[in-house]
Tab-separated table of C-alpha atoms in Angstrom:
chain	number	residue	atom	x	y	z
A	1	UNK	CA	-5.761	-8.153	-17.819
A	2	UNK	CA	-4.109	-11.051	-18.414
A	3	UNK	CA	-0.474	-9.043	-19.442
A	4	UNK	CA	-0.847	-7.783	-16.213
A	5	UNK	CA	-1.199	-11.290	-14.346
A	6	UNK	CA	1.811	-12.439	-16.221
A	7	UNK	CA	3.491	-9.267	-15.270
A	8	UNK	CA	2.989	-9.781	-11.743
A	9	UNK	CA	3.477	-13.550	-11.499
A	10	UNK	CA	6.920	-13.102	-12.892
A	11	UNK	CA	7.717	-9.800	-10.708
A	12	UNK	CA	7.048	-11.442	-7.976
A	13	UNK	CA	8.496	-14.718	-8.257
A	14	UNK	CA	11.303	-13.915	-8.626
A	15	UNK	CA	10.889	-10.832	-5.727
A	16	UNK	CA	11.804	-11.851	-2.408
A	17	UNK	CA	8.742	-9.981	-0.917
A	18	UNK	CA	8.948	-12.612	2.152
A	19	UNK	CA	11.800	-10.363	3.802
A	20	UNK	CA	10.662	-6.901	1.972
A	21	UNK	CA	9.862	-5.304	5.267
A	22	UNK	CA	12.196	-6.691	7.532
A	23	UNK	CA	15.757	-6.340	5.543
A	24	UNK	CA	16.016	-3.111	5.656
A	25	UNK	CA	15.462	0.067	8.387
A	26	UNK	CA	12.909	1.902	6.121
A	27	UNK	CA	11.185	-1.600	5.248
A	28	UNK	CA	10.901	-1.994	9.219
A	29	UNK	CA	9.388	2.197	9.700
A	30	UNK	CA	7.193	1.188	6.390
A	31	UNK	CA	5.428	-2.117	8.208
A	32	UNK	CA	5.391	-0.204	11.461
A	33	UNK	CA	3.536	2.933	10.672
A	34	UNK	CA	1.422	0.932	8.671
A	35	UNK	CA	0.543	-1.290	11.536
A	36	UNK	CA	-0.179	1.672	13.807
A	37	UNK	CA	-2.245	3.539	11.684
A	38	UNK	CA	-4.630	0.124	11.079
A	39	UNK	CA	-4.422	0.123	15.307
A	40	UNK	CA	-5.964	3.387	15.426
A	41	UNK	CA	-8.654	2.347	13.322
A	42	UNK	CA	-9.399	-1.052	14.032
A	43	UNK	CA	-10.037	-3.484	17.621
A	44	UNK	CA	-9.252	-7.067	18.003
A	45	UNK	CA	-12.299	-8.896	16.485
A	46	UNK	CA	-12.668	-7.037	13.672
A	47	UNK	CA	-12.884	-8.287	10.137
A	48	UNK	CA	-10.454	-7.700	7.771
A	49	UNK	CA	-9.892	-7.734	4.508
A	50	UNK	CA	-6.476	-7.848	3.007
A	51	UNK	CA	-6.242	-7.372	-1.192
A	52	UNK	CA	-2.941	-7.717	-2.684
A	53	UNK	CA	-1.779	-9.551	0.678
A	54	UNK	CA	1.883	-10.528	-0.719
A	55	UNK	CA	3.146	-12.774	1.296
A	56	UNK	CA	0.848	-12.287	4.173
A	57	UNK	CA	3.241	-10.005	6.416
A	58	UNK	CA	0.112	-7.537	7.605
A	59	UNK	CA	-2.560	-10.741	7.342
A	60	UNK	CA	-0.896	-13.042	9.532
A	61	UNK	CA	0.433	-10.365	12.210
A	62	UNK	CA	-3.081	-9.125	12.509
A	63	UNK	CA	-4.587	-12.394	13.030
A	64	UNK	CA	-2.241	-12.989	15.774
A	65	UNK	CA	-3.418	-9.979	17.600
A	66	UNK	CA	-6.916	-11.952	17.084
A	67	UNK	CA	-8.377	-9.671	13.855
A	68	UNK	CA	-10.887	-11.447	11.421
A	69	UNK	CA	-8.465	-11.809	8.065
A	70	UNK	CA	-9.670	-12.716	4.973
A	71	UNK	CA	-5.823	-12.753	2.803
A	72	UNK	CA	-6.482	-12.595	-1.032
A	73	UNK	CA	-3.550	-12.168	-3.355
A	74	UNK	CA	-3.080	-12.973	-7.054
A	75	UNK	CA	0.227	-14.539	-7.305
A	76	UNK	CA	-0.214	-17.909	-6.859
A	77	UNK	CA	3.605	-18.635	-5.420
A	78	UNK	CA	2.880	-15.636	-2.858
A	79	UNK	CA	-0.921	-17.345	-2.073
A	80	UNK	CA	1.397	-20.442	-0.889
A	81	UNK	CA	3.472	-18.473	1.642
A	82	UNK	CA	0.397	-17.030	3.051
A	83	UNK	CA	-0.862	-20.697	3.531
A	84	UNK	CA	2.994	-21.610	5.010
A	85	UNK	CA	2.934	-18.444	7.328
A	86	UNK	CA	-0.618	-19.058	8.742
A	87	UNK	CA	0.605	-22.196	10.820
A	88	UNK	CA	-1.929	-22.931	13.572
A	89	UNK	CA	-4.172	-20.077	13.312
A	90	UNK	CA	-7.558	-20.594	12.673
A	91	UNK	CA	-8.879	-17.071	12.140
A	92	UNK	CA	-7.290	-16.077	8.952
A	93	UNK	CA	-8.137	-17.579	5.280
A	94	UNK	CA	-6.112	-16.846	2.067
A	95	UNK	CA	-7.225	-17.006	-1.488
A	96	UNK	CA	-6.401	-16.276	-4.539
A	97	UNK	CA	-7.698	-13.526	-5.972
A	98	UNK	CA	-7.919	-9.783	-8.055
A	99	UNK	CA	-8.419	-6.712	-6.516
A	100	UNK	CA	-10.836	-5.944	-9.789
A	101	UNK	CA	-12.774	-9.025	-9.337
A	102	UNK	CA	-14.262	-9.238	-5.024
A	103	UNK	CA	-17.680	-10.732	-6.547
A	104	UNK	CA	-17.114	-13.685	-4.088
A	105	UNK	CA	-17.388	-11.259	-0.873
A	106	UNK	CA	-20.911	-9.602	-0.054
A	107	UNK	CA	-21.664	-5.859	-0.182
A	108	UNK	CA	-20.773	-4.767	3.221
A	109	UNK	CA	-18.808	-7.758	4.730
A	110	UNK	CA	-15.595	-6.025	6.249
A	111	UNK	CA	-15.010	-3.610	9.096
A	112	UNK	CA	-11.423	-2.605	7.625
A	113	UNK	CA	-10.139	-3.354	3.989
A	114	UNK	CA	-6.439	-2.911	3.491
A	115	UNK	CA	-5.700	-2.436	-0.310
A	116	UNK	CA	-1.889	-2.391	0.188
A	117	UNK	CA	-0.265	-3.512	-2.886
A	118	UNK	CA	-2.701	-3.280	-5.849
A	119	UNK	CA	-2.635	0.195	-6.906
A	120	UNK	CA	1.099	-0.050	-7.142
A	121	UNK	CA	0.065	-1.921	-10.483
A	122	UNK	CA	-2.662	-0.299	-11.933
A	123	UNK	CA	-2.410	2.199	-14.738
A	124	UNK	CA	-5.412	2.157	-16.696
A	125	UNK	CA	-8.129	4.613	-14.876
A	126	UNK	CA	-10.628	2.142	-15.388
A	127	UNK	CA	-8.877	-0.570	-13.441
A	128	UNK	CA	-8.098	2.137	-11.154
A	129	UNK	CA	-11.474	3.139	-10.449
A	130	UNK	CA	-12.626	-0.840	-10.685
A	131	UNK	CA	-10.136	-1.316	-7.930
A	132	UNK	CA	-11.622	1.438	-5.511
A	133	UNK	CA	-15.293	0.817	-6.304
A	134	UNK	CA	-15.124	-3.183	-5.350
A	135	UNK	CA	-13.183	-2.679	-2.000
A	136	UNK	CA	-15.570	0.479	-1.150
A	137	UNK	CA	-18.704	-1.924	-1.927
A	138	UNK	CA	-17.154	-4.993	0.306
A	139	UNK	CA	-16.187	-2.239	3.247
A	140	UNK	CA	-19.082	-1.770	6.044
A	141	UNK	CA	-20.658	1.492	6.443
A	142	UNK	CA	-18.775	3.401	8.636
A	143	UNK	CA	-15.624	1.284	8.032
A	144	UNK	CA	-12.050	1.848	7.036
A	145	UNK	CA	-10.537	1.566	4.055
A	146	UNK	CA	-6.584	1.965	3.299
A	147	UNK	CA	-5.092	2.652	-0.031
A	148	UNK	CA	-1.525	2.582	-0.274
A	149	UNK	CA	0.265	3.724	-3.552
A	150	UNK	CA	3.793	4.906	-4.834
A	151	UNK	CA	5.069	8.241	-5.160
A	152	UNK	CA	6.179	9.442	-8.317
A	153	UNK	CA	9.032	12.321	-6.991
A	154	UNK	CA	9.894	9.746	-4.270
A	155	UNK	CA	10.205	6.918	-6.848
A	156	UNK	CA	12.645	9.135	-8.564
A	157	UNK	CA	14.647	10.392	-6.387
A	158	UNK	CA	15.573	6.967	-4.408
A	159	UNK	CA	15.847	5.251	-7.774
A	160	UNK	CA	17.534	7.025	-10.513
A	161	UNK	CA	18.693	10.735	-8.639
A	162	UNK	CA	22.071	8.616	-7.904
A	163	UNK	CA	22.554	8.010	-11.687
A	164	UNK	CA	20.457	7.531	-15.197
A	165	UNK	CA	18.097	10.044	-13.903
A	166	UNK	CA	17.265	10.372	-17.470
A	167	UNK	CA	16.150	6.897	-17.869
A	168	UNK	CA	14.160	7.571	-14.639
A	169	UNK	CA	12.123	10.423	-16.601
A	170	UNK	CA	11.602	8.610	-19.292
A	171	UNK	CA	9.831	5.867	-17.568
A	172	UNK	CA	7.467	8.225	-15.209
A	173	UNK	CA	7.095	11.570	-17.200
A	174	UNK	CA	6.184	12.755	-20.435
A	175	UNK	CA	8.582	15.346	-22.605
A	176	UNK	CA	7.127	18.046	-20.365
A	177	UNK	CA	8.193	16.375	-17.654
A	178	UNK	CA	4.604	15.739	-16.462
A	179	UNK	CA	3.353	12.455	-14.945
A	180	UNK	CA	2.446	9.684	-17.518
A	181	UNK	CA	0.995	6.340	-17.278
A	182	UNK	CA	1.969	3.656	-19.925
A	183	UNK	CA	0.713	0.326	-19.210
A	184	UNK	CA	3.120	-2.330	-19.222
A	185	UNK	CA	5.276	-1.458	-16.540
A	186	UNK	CA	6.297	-2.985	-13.747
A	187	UNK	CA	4.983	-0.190	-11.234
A	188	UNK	CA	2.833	2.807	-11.178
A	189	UNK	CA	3.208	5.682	-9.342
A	190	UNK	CA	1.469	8.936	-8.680
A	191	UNK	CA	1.344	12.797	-6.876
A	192	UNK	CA	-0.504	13.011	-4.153
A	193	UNK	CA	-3.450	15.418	-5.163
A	194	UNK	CA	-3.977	13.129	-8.435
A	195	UNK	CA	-4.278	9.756	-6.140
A	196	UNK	CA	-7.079	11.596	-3.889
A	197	UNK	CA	-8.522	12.933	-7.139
A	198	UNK	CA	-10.157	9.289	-7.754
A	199	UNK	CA	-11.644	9.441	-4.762
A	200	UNK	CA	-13.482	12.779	-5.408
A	201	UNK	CA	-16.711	10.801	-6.279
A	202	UNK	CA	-16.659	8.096	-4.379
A	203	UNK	CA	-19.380	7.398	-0.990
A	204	UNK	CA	-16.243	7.721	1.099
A	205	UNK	CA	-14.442	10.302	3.573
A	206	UNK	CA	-11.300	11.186	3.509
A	207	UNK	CA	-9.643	10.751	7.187
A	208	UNK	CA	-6.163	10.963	6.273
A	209	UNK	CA	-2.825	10.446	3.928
A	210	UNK	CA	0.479	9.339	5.593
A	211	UNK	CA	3.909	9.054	4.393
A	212	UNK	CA	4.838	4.891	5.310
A	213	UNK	CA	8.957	5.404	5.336
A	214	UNK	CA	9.399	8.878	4.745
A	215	UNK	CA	12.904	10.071	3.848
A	216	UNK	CA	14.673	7.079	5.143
A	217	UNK	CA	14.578	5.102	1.897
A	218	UNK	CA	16.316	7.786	0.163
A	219	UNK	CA	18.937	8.182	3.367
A	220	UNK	CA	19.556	4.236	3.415
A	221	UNK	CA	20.526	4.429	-0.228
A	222	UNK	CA	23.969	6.474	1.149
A	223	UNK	CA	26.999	4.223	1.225
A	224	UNK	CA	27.878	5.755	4.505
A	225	UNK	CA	24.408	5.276	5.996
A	226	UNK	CA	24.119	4.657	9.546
A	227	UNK	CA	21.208	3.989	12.287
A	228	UNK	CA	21.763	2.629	15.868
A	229	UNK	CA	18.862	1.254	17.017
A	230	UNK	CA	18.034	3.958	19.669
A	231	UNK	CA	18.199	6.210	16.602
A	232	UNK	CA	15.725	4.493	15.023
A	233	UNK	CA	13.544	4.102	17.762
A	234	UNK	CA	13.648	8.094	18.277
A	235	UNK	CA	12.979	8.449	14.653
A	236	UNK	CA	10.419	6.171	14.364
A	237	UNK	CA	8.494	8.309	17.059
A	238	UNK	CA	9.720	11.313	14.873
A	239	UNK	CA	7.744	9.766	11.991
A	240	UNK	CA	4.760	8.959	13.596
A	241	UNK	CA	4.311	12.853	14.760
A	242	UNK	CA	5.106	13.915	11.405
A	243	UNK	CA	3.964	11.445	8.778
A	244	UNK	CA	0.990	13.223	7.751
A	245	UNK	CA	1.928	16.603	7.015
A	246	UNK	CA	1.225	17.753	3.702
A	247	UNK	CA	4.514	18.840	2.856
A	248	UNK	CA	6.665	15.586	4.258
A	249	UNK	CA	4.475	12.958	1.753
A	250	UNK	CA	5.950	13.208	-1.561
A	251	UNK	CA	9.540	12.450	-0.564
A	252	UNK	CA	8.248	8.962	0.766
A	253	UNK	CA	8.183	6.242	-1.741
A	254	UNK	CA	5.106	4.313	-0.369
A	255	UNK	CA	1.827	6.600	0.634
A	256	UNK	CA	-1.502	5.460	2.168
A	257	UNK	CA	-4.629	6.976	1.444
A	258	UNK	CA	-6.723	6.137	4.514
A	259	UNK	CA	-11.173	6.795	4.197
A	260	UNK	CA	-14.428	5.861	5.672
A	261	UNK	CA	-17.089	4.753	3.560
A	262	UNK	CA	-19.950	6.547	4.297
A	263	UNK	CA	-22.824	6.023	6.278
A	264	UNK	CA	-26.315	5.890	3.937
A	265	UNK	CA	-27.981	9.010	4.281
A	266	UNK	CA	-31.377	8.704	6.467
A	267	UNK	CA	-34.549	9.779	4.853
A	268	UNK	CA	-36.336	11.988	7.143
């Protein structure tokens, strides 16, 4: 655990995650489907729990809109610009924190628990499972829970298809060109049917995977990319209509997992 914590704390700061979602036309689709998809699921009042909060981009807007946010990250630096970003508002609290370790919060506590970033960094399938079990046992009954995670094809293709796609294969798949998970890296990434695979025997149901960004990561990587902003408007409404069919996920780098945890079965 503690390679990882280094691992992160030096990622990130030396990331600019502050402008991640805002520099770039698919960082901008990425933060706005994810917004709208928390909007169908959650009402002003609610309590939320962010884990793996970055920066506090999702906390912070949410609070504004007058959510309950809770904001725990693990990277100290990033825990800092959540307390800079928060300004006046009173209804939103950041802390440092794990997304194995959510002993501090009671069984039950949150009406929506957004688990954004952490499973980008998780490769052992018992921090995996860790991961899911604490932020199902803080979530209410009946409440939502989002999971977002990387795709391995997309990951691929926007990162290594426009050169060294060998190294690219060498870092995510095995010598039969299957998925593998090393530990150690920086990221970790999966396909789609072995990400809802952990969730096969969990008290949760499944409500719904969408793609965040889509193609458009991929597209922006073109020298002679171009998007006027009615474009992207009319694509962004594209998206939204289309971001959860089946065959559109995998070519999206960043994937959300979206589930209610169950209601307890009444004994008759």
């Amino acid at each position: 655990m503690e390679d990882r914590i280094k691992l992160l704390n030096n990622l990130y700061d030396n990331y600019d995650e502050e402008t991640r979602l805002c520099k770039s036309r698919h960082g901008e689709l990425e933060y706005f489907t994810t917004m709208d998809f928390i909007h169908r699921y959650g009402v002003v009042g609610s309590k939320v729990l962010e884990v793996g909060a970055g920066t506090g981009r999702y906390s912070v807007a949410l609070a504004q809109e007058g959510f309950e946010v809770t904001a725990l990250e693990l990277v100290e630096s990033n825990v800092q610009k959540i307390k800079k970003n928060i300004g006046y508002l009173k209804n939103i609290t950041a802390l440092q924190g794990d997304a194995l370790d959510l002993s501090r919060f009671s069984d039950n506590s949150f009406d929506i628990t957004l688990v954004l970033g952490p499973m980008y960094h998780l490769f052992d399938l018992a921090d995996l499972n860790q991961a899911i079990d604490e932020a199902v046992r803080v979530t209410k009954n009946g409440g939502v829970i989002f999971f977002a995670y990387l795709s391995v094809h997309a990951l691929l293709y926007c990162n290594f298809l426009q050169g060294n796609f060998d190294a690219g294969c060498k870092i995510n798949l095995d010598k039969d060109l299957k998925i593998k998970h090393e530990l150690n890296q920086r990221f970790s990434s999966f396909e789609v049917e072995e990400f809802e695979a952990l969730f096969e025997k969990k008290p949760v149901e499944y409500l719904t995977t969408f793609a965040a960004e889509g193609a458009l990561e991929l597209a922006e990587k073109r020298s002679d990319f171009k998007m006027t902003d009615h474009d992207f408007k009319l694509f962004r409404k594209y998206h939204l209509e289309n971001c959860q069919r089946r065959e559109l996920l995998g070519i999206s780098s960043h994937l959300v997992y979206v589930c209610q945890k169950s209601l307890p079965t009444i004994q008759i």
